[in-house]
Amino acid sequence: MCRFTGPLPLLAILMGLSSLAPAQIGVNIGWLPVTEAERKLAAPIVEKDAGVEAIFWRVHVLDEVQGSDLTRTLYHYVRLKIFSEKGKEKAATIDIPFDSRTSIIQISGRTIKADGSIVELKKDAIHERNLVRAGRFKRAVRSFAMPAVEPGAIVEYRWKEVRGDPNIRYTRLQLQREFPVHRVTYFVKPLSLDYSAGYTMGLWPFNCKPSPLIVERDSFQSTFIENVPGFKDEPMMPAEPNVRPWILIFYHNKSKRDPKAYWNDIGKEVYKELKQTVKLSNEVKLAATSAVADVPEQDKIAAIVRYIRKNVRGLFDDAVTDAERAKFIRNLPQERRRNSAEVLESGIGTPDEMNSLFAAMATHVGLDARPVLIADRTDVLFDPVMADRYFLRNLDIAVKQDGAWKIFDVSTRSLAPGLLSWQEAGMLALISDPKNPEFVNAPAALPEQSLSKRTARLTLSANGTLEGEMEESYTGHTAYDRRLEFAGNSPGKNEERLKDVLSRVFPRSEVSELKIENAEDPEKPLSIRFKIVIPQYAGRTGKRLFLHPAVFQRGDPPLFESASREHEIHFRYPWQESDDIRIELPEGFALDAAGSPGTLNFGTPGQYSMELLKQGESVLICRRNLVFGAKGIIGFPKDAYPNLKTVFDEIHRRDNHSISLKQGS
């Protein structure tokens, strides 16, 4: 989920001083001399089977106030040594990830070949693309192909990273790359105390033990870490901040915090902040009254959520243009948060603003609504001993129903009211209160809330062609994933995309009458229906046809392909799959060998079953069901991987179960 943090107190202070601040000293961006030891290095040091290693990765970090702009700039410099053909292949293309608040500029590079000759990186070799990672997520990268890479060569490249995050009090320094690194060094130049209003820069390391800060001659402070292995991206792993080494730079006032007292104060402060943003103008009152008119008491919350989603666009929604988004940010008040009346009037809001408007409207109709700070599963796993609000930034709203708090997030419009995003479901949350704030666990999602229900009514021909109608429906988080894939596209484009996917799963297939329904209505199952003709689906040998009944799993690879594992296993959410397939067999053919794969029970998390039934003389029924994540069990330690892999390998084997049909005399 995309969250927008407004200006913070330190930022406001610094901006007020910006006209007084001189430009800071720059960084030498020339190439460093190559040592004889680097030229002669013939074998990897960090990982014995690595084909390429980084000799160093040096980063200079500057906090700069220039005119009216406050920026954080990082100057990166990486030097690689190529040891083998495998390393040559890996280093041939370099990818530098970035996000919407980061600019990657001034990329340069060169290859020093084994004979000492130098080949420069050409500007036309640099481009931008989306990189698909394990787990289907995409990441934008600046990509470039290094020239003349060969075993024995030294490859080095530099780039400038400019971060525009308004939360200038904090920044993350990554310490791990796709290659093993001999030494990672950060040179940090904080704002001087004259301009940082008494705040001191500190370092907070995660998953590593960097060296103590050393003051350099050029007024930078440096810290380093050595022998960092290459990062291994694995499916279903915890969020990267929990497995990669990194350092948080933060500005603080040196006071020591008692976690219990700190969060108690924060809970009171958040409650006070909401009261300041709740403005029950006539327009807000009218909107609330209109939203719940003729609605039963138990449905009032959902009615208010629907009203806000209909009348207020999210700042990061596809329906908001870049020009509107820029104007919105430009017009934000600098020293306060917008109130609920302003949010409703503007028709555009940040996620936090949409939730604050929800609290205002809920309060007007007599509901007890409180702001909630909730942890994010895609970030470092929160523990209350981490006494800094930076780690608990998402704002939701809790409403008391039947004596218990229920948590809502209006901004996640692709989920039905009351269902939290998988990033927040089951996570720790701080419910604000003027006297006694408290931590609670947000409810974990149930497998049946994210149901994939698929049906097929098919006919098999004697030549192996399978044809008929298929329907897929999705709810909850599974539907949310599919809706994200469709977001921003025209219906026609989404239909073409689905046809392309089906053609890859079923080569030579013909798809017609494809319909996508409820793509934008989270309170109804997302439905995909189509007719399909699949030539040679069943293989024929002599008088026999070999049929794979589980058509919806056709072509699926194993979930876990690697024999070993480096990280824990964290599934995003619990889910359930239910398939009902009816296949009319060709005339003159009878089941020769069938057998049902049966039930596989793997304890508390869930179970799997596939049942094959013969209906009459000519119809085969295949019913498949999978439940995983019961009781919120979606995280497993690394040493559970062999058993977990065994379970999903067995599911994959049973999904690929085939039967034999024999033609009669």
CSV table of C-alpha atoms in Angstrom, one decimal, residues 374 414 639:
chain,number,residue,atom,x,y,z
A,374,ILE,CA,-0.6,-0.5,12.5
A,414,SER,CA,-10.0,-3.2,-3.8
A,639,ASP,CA,14.4,-25.5,9.2
